[in-house]
Short mmCIF file of C-alpha atoms in Angstrom, two decimals:
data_model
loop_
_atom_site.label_atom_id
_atom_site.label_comp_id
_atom_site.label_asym_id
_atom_site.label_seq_id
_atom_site.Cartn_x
_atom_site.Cartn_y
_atom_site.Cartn_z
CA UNK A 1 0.00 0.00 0.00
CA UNK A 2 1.33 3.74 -1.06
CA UNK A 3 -0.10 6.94 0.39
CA UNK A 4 1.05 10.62 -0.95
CA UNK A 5 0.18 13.23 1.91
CA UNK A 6 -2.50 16.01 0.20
CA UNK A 7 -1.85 19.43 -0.29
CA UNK A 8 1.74 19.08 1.77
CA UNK A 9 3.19 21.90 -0.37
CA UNK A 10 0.36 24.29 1.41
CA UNK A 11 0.61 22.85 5.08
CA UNK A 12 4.67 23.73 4.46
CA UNK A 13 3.85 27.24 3.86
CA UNK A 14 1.69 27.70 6.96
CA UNK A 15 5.08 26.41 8.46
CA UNK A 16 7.92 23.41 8.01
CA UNK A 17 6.98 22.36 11.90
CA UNK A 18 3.47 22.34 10.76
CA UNK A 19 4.42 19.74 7.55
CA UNK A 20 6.65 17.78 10.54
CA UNK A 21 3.57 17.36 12.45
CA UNK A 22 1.69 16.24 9.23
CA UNK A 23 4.29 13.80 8.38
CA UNK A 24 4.67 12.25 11.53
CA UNK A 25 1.07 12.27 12.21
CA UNK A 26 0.56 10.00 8.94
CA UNK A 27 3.71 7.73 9.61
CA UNK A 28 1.52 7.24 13.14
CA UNK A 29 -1.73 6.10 11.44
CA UNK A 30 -0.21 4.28 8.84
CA UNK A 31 1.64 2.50 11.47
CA UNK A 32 -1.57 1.82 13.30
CA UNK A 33 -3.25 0.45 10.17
CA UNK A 34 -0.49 -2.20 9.46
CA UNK A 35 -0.30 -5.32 11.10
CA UNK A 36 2.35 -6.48 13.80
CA UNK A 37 4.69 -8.37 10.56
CA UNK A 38 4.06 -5.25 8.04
CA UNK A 39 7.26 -2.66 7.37
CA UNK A 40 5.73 0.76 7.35
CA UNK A 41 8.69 3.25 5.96
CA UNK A 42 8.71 6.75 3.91
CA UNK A 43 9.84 6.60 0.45
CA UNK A 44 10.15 10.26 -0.25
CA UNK A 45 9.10 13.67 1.15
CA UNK A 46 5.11 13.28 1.73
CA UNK A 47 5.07 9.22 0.30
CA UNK A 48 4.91 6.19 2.29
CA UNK A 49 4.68 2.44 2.06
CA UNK A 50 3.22 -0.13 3.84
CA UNK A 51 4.54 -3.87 2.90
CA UNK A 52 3.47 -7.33 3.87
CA UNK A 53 3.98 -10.51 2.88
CA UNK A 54 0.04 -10.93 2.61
CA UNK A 55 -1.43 -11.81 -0.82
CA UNK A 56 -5.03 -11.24 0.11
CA UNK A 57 -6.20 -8.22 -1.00
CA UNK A 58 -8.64 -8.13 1.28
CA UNK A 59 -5.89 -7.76 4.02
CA UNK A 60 -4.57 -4.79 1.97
CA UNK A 61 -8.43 -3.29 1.71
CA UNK A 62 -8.51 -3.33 5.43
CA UNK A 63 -5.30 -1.72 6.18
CA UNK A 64 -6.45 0.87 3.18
CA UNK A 65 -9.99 1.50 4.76
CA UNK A 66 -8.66 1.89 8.10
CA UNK A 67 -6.85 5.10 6.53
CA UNK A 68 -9.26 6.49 4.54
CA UNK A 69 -11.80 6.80 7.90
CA UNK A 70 -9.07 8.74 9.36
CA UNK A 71 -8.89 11.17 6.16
CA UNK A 72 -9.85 14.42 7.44
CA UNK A 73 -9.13 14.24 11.02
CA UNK A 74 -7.08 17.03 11.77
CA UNK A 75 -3.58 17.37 13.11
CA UNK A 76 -3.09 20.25 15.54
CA UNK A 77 -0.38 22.60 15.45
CA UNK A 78 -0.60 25.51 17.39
CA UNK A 79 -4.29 27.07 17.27
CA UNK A 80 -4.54 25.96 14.39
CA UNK A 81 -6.48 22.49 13.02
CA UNK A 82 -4.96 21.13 9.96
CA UNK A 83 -6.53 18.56 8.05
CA UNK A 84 -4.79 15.48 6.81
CA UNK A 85 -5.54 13.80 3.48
CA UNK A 86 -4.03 10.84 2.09
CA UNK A 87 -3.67 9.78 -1.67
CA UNK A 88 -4.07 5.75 -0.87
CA UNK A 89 -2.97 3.29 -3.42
CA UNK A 90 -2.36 -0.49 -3.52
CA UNK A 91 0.13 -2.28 -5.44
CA UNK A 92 0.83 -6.10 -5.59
CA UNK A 93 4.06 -7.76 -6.34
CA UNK A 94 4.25 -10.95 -8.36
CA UNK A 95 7.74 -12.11 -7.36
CA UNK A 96 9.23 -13.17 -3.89
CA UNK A 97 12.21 -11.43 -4.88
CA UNK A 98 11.99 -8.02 -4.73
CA UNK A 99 14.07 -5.70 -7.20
CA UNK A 100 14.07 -1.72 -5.82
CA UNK A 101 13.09 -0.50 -9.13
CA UNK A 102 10.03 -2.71 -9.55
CA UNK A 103 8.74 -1.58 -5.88
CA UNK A 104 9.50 2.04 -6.22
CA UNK A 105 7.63 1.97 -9.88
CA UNK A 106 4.71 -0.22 -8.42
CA UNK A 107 4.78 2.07 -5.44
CA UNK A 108 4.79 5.22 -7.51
CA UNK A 109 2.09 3.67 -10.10
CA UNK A 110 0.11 2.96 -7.17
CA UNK A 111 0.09 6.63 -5.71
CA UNK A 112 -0.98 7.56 -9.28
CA UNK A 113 -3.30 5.88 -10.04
CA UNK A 114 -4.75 6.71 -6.44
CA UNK A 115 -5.09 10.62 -7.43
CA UNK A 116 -6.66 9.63 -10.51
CA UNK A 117 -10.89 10.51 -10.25
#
């Protein structure tokens, strides 16, 4: 699973403590939405991934719907209440072996496709 922080550019300009907060605040719910085997690490400025070694998509759904319900909720910084959106995508991997280029281009593919209406 891939998620691309919303509208980072504009949190930034309220402040770069404020984009922290965001950032950290999305590492912290996609941390809670992965299960106790998943790796949950940030593969560039406002994108992160989720892997597991599950090949049910349903298990991926979960983990997916779990962030979406939080979409909205608001991080706090100062007085002021700044919603957090996430761009959620989900890519599968055929092989066990896993190349970097195929999972950054399946992870990038994924947040893509995940803007897309």
């Amino acid at each position: 699973m891939c998620c691309d922080i919303k509208n980072l550019m504009e949190i930034n300009k309220i402040s770069h403590k404020a984009g922290d907060l965001v950032i950290l605040e999305a590492m912290n719910r996609m941390n809670a939405a992965a299960g106790p085997e998943d790796l949950v690490f940030r593969i560039g400025g406002d994108e992160f991934a989720l892997l597991t070694d599950s090949t049910d998509q349903g298990y991926a759904e979960s983990a997916a719907g779990k962030l979406r319900s939080d979409n909205g909720r608001p991080v706090r910084f100062e007085e002021l209440e700044i919603p957090l959106n996430l761009h959620i995508g989900i890519a599968g991997l055929e092989n066990k072996t896993v190349r970097y280029n195929e999972l950054f281009t399946s992870l990038h593919t994924a947040i893509r496709d995940s803007k897309e209406p």
